[in-house]
Amino acid sequence: MSKVQMPVSLLRGVGKATDALLERLDLRTVGDLMRHFPRGYEDRTVLTDVAALADGMTACVSVTLTSSPVLIRGRNRPFVRAMAADDTGVLVLMFFNSPHAADRLMKGERYVFYGRASLNGRTAAMINPVIDRVGNDVTSDGRLVPIYPTTAGLSQYKLRDVIGKSLAYADEATELLPSVIRARYGFMSISDALRIVHNPPDRELLERARTRLAFEELFILALVLTRRHRSDAAGRMLPTPDMTPFYQALPYNLTGAQMRCVKELLADMARGTPAMRRLLQGDVGSGKTVVAAACVYAAAKAGVQSALMAPTELLAEQHYQSMRELLEPLGIHVDLMTGSLNMKTRRAVLEGLFAGVTDFVIGTHALLSEDVAFSQLGLVITDEQHRFGVEQRAKLAHAGETDEAPHVLVMSATPIPRTLSLVLYGDLDISELNELPPGRTPVQTILVPEKNRQKTYAFMRSLFKQGRQGYVVCPHIEGSDDDILSVETHTQTLSEAFRDYTVKFLHGRMKTDERERVMRAFVRGEVTLLVSTTVIEVGVDVPNAAIMVIENAERFGLAQLHQLRGRVGRGKHASYCALFSPNANAETRERLKALCATNDGFALAQEDLRLRGPGDFLGVRQSGVPGLHTAALGGDMSLFSDARDAAHALTMADPELEDYPALREHVEKIIRMRPESS
Ligand code: ADP
Ligand code: MG
């Protein structure tokens, strides 16, 4: 047995208690420990002068102890206090709950402390700082200290210690990357990479080690995905019909990107097996609807039915309208199925579906009810699928009366870099609409200083006078926080400011039917100004809305702001997006300026990813992709495509990974672990 499979309890310093704690982190073997990657690093390479400490700042100081530590027993918790100083100032050190701190500190010695500073008046203090280094030989070459994901009761210190011990076996770590691939990309060995991520000598090497480990994870993910694909369900072959009538009935020409996507989708459907599972990704307004309609047309001509599932009744209705316009002139029978149909209509719709008279049904989750039966369901489309769980997708996908799985098309307007989609929607192929139809006037976006608020309102009034409508988005539903506006309080203010117009509000805590009522009134133009939370983010189409005001814009991610902005600029009118962010710091302003500077959702998503990091952006764990550690998702996007290419090349050359038994075993283990998704 390889040493990396050795149980952690055999390491020195790992007793019963530690063993149990490690098990909670799923760390059972020495190999597990070595692959427990830091979630970040404390930078102790830079020393800060005591005089330069600011309140709340986390820093490293090099000081000499000017008093012996004393135990203070006040009325509150007892603590150990010591005074220290460097050339620039005096620092008070306080240690709570650490009776041994006193033993480790001696008057007259020099130490490096790492911790959060607080300023009481002009006196700097640190509470429970880490005692980093001791002795007089302190130089300024500090360290990057790993911070691990851990569990209650297991200190960073202890975890670092046992991981350090596990690294004695780093030479025996299983190398999963084939040597040809390592050579091609100039990657270091797994043993070196492991030693370095846990104990980085400098940033440059750390970066190289992380890149190598990230590549490995992505490479393995890509292998997992290709292998899963091979076992995909059989779909029905839907030969592509003559599409000319469809194109000719359109009031415009498709863009190049639309043409390409239609081709990709129809090719999947024509091939049949495996059934199509494709994500159609396109910025707001890129024209996904017509691409989906082309597929529905092809499916209908091949004699099967299609279903489109939307997250809300309103969206279902809007799709129903536009799909009918596109398809009914071509003899495709389109129907609508929502929860609020009366019995009689519902019955008629069900009969149409069962009898095969209806070619295409559009609906909400009502489509998932038990009694919905299709004659021949061949294509399932979901819009804005992040609102639907994978499970629901699967359920509908199996609602067909045949053994063959329906083809699945997922439409998403959440702009995600292609490479990341690969991770998020790992089991889907991707088609990308990276081009907007011609003739759009881009939305003009402005970061408005607070002092111009009234001016903005005056401008809104002038738009409303011309018959336009608008949105105001607030981060909170209720409450009157000075800093953050809420829908409820702000609606009051705005009702005053826009007394001559109808102002209504909308938020996620309202009942669904109430929400839909307000939304419908807005669609019909009976409401001029809609104050809302981000619930309006998803896909509603009101071409008459010409201004979007976003309050406390600093509270939203770039991708989300872009999505909100996409609610305007959908018609022929010049449109505007006004951002208020009175409390924005420099960094936030930079972010918001990026939004003002471009209307390109993908560029913004990329930037958002860079600024916020993949953790916030993705939530990988929830999406059921195993084996992706945070270490895997650095900023370097080309890594994704490289890893994918390498995996494909290897799969071509050696489909069963016969020459790579360790890799094969690893991939298979992940496939077994991975939750089934459709
Ligand atoms: P989204 O991708 O956001 O769902 P839609 O499908 O709703 O976008 O399309 C947005 C608008 O663009 C619709 O009014 C649609 O009719 C129009 N449109 C779509 N494709 C084209 C095109 N090739 N040329 C001109 N207008 C188009
Ligand atoms: Mg849409």
Tab-separated table of N, CA, C and O in Angstrom, residues 602-656:
chain	number	residue	atom	x	y	z
A	602	PHE	N	-20.544	39.744	-21.382
A	602	PHE	CA	-19.488	38.764	-21.152
A	602	PHE	C	-18.232	39.423	-20.605
A	602	PHE	O	-17.595	38.909	-19.693
A	603	ALA	N	-17.914	40.590	-21.138
A	603	ALA	CA	-16.757	41.322	-20.635
A	603	ALA	C	-16.973	41.666	-19.168
A	603	ALA	O	-16.065	41.550	-18.342
A	604	LEU	N	-18.202	42.050	-18.839
A	604	LEU	CA	-18.495	42.411	-17.457
A	604	LEU	C	-18.422	41.199	-16.538
A	604	LEU	O	-17.938	41.289	-15.421
A	605	ALA	N	-18.916	40.090	-17.032
A	605	ALA	CA	-18.866	38.875	-16.220
A	605	ALA	C	-17.418	38.504	-15.914
A	605	ALA	O	-17.059	38.139	-14.800
A	606	GLN	N	-16.597	38.650	-16.918
A	606	GLN	CA	-15.179	38.362	-16.776
A	606	GLN	C	-14.553	39.252	-15.706
A	606	GLN	O	-13.806	38.818	-14.842
A	607	GLU	N	-14.926	40.525	-15.766
A	607	GLU	CA	-14.412	41.517	-14.830
A	607	GLU	C	-14.936	41.228	-13.414
A	607	GLU	O	-14.216	41.301	-12.429
A	608	ASP	N	-16.199	40.877	-13.336
A	608	ASP	CA	-16.832	40.559	-12.069
A	608	ASP	C	-16.115	39.382	-11.412
A	608	ASP	O	-15.820	39.377	-10.228
A	609	LEU	N	-15.830	38.427	-12.236
A	609	LEU	CA	-15.128	37.240	-11.772
A	609	LEU	C	-13.758	37.613	-11.225
A	609	LEU	O	-13.324	37.148	-10.181
A	610	ARG	N	-13.105	38.505	-11.944
A	610	ARG	CA	-11.776	38.928	-11.524
A	610	ARG	C	-11.857	39.673	-10.188
A	610	ARG	O	-11.063	39.458	-9.280
A	611	LEU	N	-12.859	40.527	-10.050
A	611	LEU	CA	-12.950	41.358	-8.856
A	611	LEU	C	-13.475	40.604	-7.642
A	611	LEU	O	-13.020	40.788	-6.539
A	612	ARG	N	-14.469	39.774	-7.842
A	612	ARG	CA	-15.092	39.126	-6.695
A	612	ARG	C	-14.554	37.736	-6.417
A	612	ARG	O	-14.821	37.168	-5.367
A	613	GLY	N	-13.858	37.197	-7.389
A	613	GLY	CA	-13.332	35.851	-7.196
A	613	GLY	C	-14.394	34.821	-7.503
A	613	GLY	O	-15.592	35.110	-7.489
A	614	PRO	N	-13.954	33.614	-7.790
A	614	PRO	CA	-14.858	32.570	-8.247
A	614	PRO	C	-15.818	32.084	-7.176
A	614	PRO	O	-16.904	31.631	-7.487
A	615	GLY	N	-15.430	32.224	-5.927
A	615	GLY	CA	-16.293	31.735	-4.855
A	615	GLY	C	-17.671	32.367	-4.934
A	615	GLY	O	-18.684	31.685	-5.014
A	616	ASP	N	-17.693	33.702	-4.945
A	616	ASP	CA	-18.959	34.411	-5.012
A	616	ASP	C	-19.633	34.188	-6.344
A	616	ASP	O	-20.835	34.140	-6.461
A	617	PHE	N	-18.823	34.108	-7.356
A	617	PHE	CA	-19.369	34.038	-8.699
A	617	PHE	C	-20.067	32.712	-8.953
A	617	PHE	O	-21.101	32.649	-9.586
A	618	LEU	N	-19.499	31.666	-8.428
A	618	LEU	CA	-19.950	30.342	-8.833
A	618	LEU	C	-20.815	29.575	-7.852
A	618	LEU	O	-21.900	29.133	-8.181
A	619	GLY	N	-20.333	29.434	-6.656
A	619	GLY	CA	-20.988	28.500	-5.762
A	619	GLY	C	-20.879	27.099	-6.329
A	619	GLY	O	-21.858	26.402	-6.516
A	620	VAL	N	-19.665	26.703	-6.645
A	620	VAL	CA	-19.420	25.449	-7.347
A	620	VAL	C	-20.001	24.240	-6.625
A	620	VAL	O	-20.613	23.376	-7.225
A	621	ARG	N	-19.841	24.243	-5.325
A	621	ARG	CA	-20.275	23.059	-4.600
A	621	ARG	C	-21.749	22.765	-4.806
A	621	ARG	O	-22.156	21.641	-5.016
A	622	GLN	N	-22.558	23.854	-4.757
A	622	GLN	CA	-23.988	23.648	-4.932
A	622	GLN	C	-24.319	23.092	-6.307
A	622	GLN	O	-25.331	22.459	-6.510
A	623	SER	N	-23.493	23.385	-7.249
A	623	SER	CA	-23.824	22.939	-8.590
A	623	SER	C	-23.428	21.483	-8.794
A	623	SER	O	-23.595	20.932	-9.867
A	624	GLY	N	-22.934	20.863	-7.745
A	624	GLY	CA	-22.686	19.437	-7.823
A	624	GLY	C	-21.464	19.047	-8.614
A	624	GLY	O	-21.375	17.951	-9.120
A	625	VAL	N	-20.519	19.931	-8.755
A	625	VAL	CA	-19.272	19.563	-9.410
A	625	VAL	C	-18.252	19.238	-8.336
A	625	VAL	O	-17.882	20.107	-7.563
A	626	PRO	N	-17.856	18.013	-8.262
A	626	PRO	CA	-16.962	17.626	-7.180
A	626	PRO	C	-15.514	17.925	-7.538
A	626	PRO	O	-15.185	18.188	-8.682
A	627	GLY	N	-14.688	17.875	-6.546
A	627	GLY	CA	-13.260	17.900	-6.800
A	627	GLY	C	-12.735	19.226	-7.286
A	627	GLY	O	-11.622	19.330	-7.752
A	628	LEU	N	-13.543	20.273	-7.185
A	628	LEU	CA	-13.024	21.567	-7.576
A	628	LEU	C	-12.771	22.376	-6.327
A	628	LEU	O	-13.686	22.804	-5.657
A	629	HIS	N	-11.542	22.582	-6.014
A	629	HIS	CA	-11.217	23.358	-4.841
A	629	HIS	C	-11.078	24.797	-5.251
A	629	HIS	O	-10.902	25.103	-6.416
A	630	THR	N	-11.167	25.661	-4.260
A	630	THR	CA	-11.041	27.076	-4.612
A	630	THR	C	-9.721	27.340	-5.313
A	630	THR	O	-9.626	28.207	-6.159
A	631	ALA	N	-8.733	26.570	-4.959
A	631	ALA	CA	-7.428	26.760	-5.579
A	631	ALA	C	-7.523	26.637	-7.092
A	631	ALA	O	-6.714	27.170	-7.829
A	632	ALA	N	-8.557	25.950	-7.523
A	632	ALA	CA	-8.638	25.636	-8.944
A	632	ALA	C	-9.064	26.811	-9.792
A	632	ALA	O	-8.922	26.783	-10.996
A	633	LEU	N	-9.637	27.819	-9.156
A	633	LEU	CA	-10.240	28.831	-10.000
A	633	LEU	C	-9.565	30.184	-9.873
A	633	LEU	O	-10.116	31.122	-9.344
A	634	GLY	N	-8.387	30.268	-10.342
A	634	GLY	CA	-7.675	31.525	-10.363
A	634	GLY	C	-8.222	32.382	-11.486
A	634	GLY	O	-9.245	32.085	-12.064
A	635	GLY	N	-7.550	33.436	-11.768
A	635	GLY	CA	-8.062	34.341	-12.788
A	635	GLY	C	-7.783	33.874	-14.209
A	635	GLY	O	-8.393	34.337	-15.148
A	636	ASP	N	-6.870	32.936	-14.359
A	636	ASP	CA	-6.403	32.616	-15.693
A	636	ASP	C	-7.374	31.715	-16.445
A	636	ASP	O	-7.472	30.530	-16.213
A	637	MET	N	-8.091	32.329	-17.370
A	637	MET	CA	-9.147	31.613	-18.047
A	637	MET	C	-8.636	30.633	-19.096
A	637	MET	O	-9.295	29.665	-19.430
A	638	SER	N	-7.469	30.919	-19.632
A	638	SER	CA	-6.988	30.050	-20.702
A	638	SER	C	-6.703	28.654	-20.153
A	638	SER	O	-6.682	27.667	-20.881
A	639	LEU	N	-6.549	28.592	-18.841
A	639	LEU	CA	-6.302	27.306	-18.197
A	639	LEU	C	-7.455	26.332	-18.461
A	639	LEU	O	-7.254	25.146	-18.696
A	640	PHE	N	-8.665	26.862	-18.448
A	640	PHE	CA	-9.835	26.025	-18.676
A	640	PHE	C	-9.757	25.350	-20.047
A	640	PHE	O	-9.933	24.146	-20.171
A	641	SER	N	-9.519	26.177	-21.038
A	641	SER	CA	-9.545	25.608	-22.381
A	641	SER	C	-8.355	24.682	-22.611
A	641	SER	O	-8.493	23.643	-23.259
A	642	ASP	N	-7.204	25.049	-22.046
A	642	ASP	CA	-6.049	24.156	-22.153
A	642	ASP	C	-6.364	22.790	-21.534
A	642	ASP	O	-6.091	21.745	-22.117
A	643	ALA	N	-6.944	22.835	-20.340
A	643	ALA	CA	-7.235	21.581	-19.635
A	643	ALA	C	-8.232	20.748	-20.429
A	643	ALA	O	-8.127	19.528	-20.536
A	644	ARG	N	-9.195	21.440	-20.988
A	644	ARG	CA	-10.209	20.732	-21.754
A	644	ARG	C	-9.608	20.109	-23.016
A	644	ARG	O	-9.874	18.951	-23.340
A	645	ASP	N	-8.781	20.883	-23.700
A	645	ASP	CA	-8.138	20.363	-24.905
A	645	ASP	C	-7.276	19.149	-24.582
A	645	ASP	O	-7.295	18.138	-25.283
A	646	ALA	N	-6.517	19.281	-23.509
A	646	ALA	CA	-5.636	18.180	-23.124
A	646	ALA	C	-6.452	16.928	-22.813
A	646	ALA	O	-6.090	15.812	-23.196
A	647	ALA	N	-7.580	17.112	-22.132
A	647	ALA	CA	-8.423	15.970	-21.781
A	647	ALA	C	-9.006	15.332	-23.042
A	647	ALA	O	-9.043	14.107	-23.170
A	648	HIS	N	-9.430	16.163	-23.962
A	648	HIS	CA	-9.987	15.624	-25.205
A	648	HIS	C	-8.947	14.846	-25.993
A	648	HIS	O	-9.214	13.757	-26.494
A	649	ALA	N	-7.761	15.424	-26.068
A	649	ALA	CA	-6.690	14.755	-26.807
A	649	ALA	C	-6.390	13.392	-26.193
A	649	ALA	O	-6.252	12.386	-26.892
A	650	LEU	N	-6.340	13.363	-24.884
A	650	LEU	CA	-6.034	12.104	-24.218
A	650	LEU	C	-7.154	11.080	-24.439
A	650	LEU	O	-6.897	9.903	-24.688
A	651	THR	N	-8.392	11.555	-24.359
A	651	THR	CA	-9.521	10.651	-24.550
A	651	THR	C	-9.528	10.061	-25.958
A	651	THR	O	-9.871	8.900	-26.167
A	652	MET	N	-9.137	10.872	-26.931
A	652	MET	CA	-9.050	10.384	-28.303
A	652	MET	C	-8.002	9.291	-28.407
A	652	MET	O	-8.224	8.240	-29.011
A	653	ALA	N	-6.850	9.546	-27.804
A	653	ALA	CA	-5.725	8.629	-27.945
A	653	ALA	C	-5.935	7.348	-27.139
A	653	ALA	O	-5.548	6.263	-27.549
A	654	ASP	N	-6.579	7.476	-25.995
A	654	ASP	CA	-6.691	6.348	-25.086
A	654	ASP	C	-8.022	6.435	-24.344
A	654	ASP	O	-8.070	6.821	-23.174
A	655	PRO	N	-9.121	6.084	-25.034
A	655	PRO	CA	-10.459	6.318	-24.492
A	655	PRO	C	-10.670	5.685	-23.121
A	655	PRO	O	-11.373	6.236	-22.279
A	656	GLU	N	-10.088	4.529	-22.882
A	656	GLU	CA	-10.318	3.868	-21.595
A	656	GLU	C	-9.236	4.197	-20.567
A	656	GLU	O	-9.205	3.626	-19.486
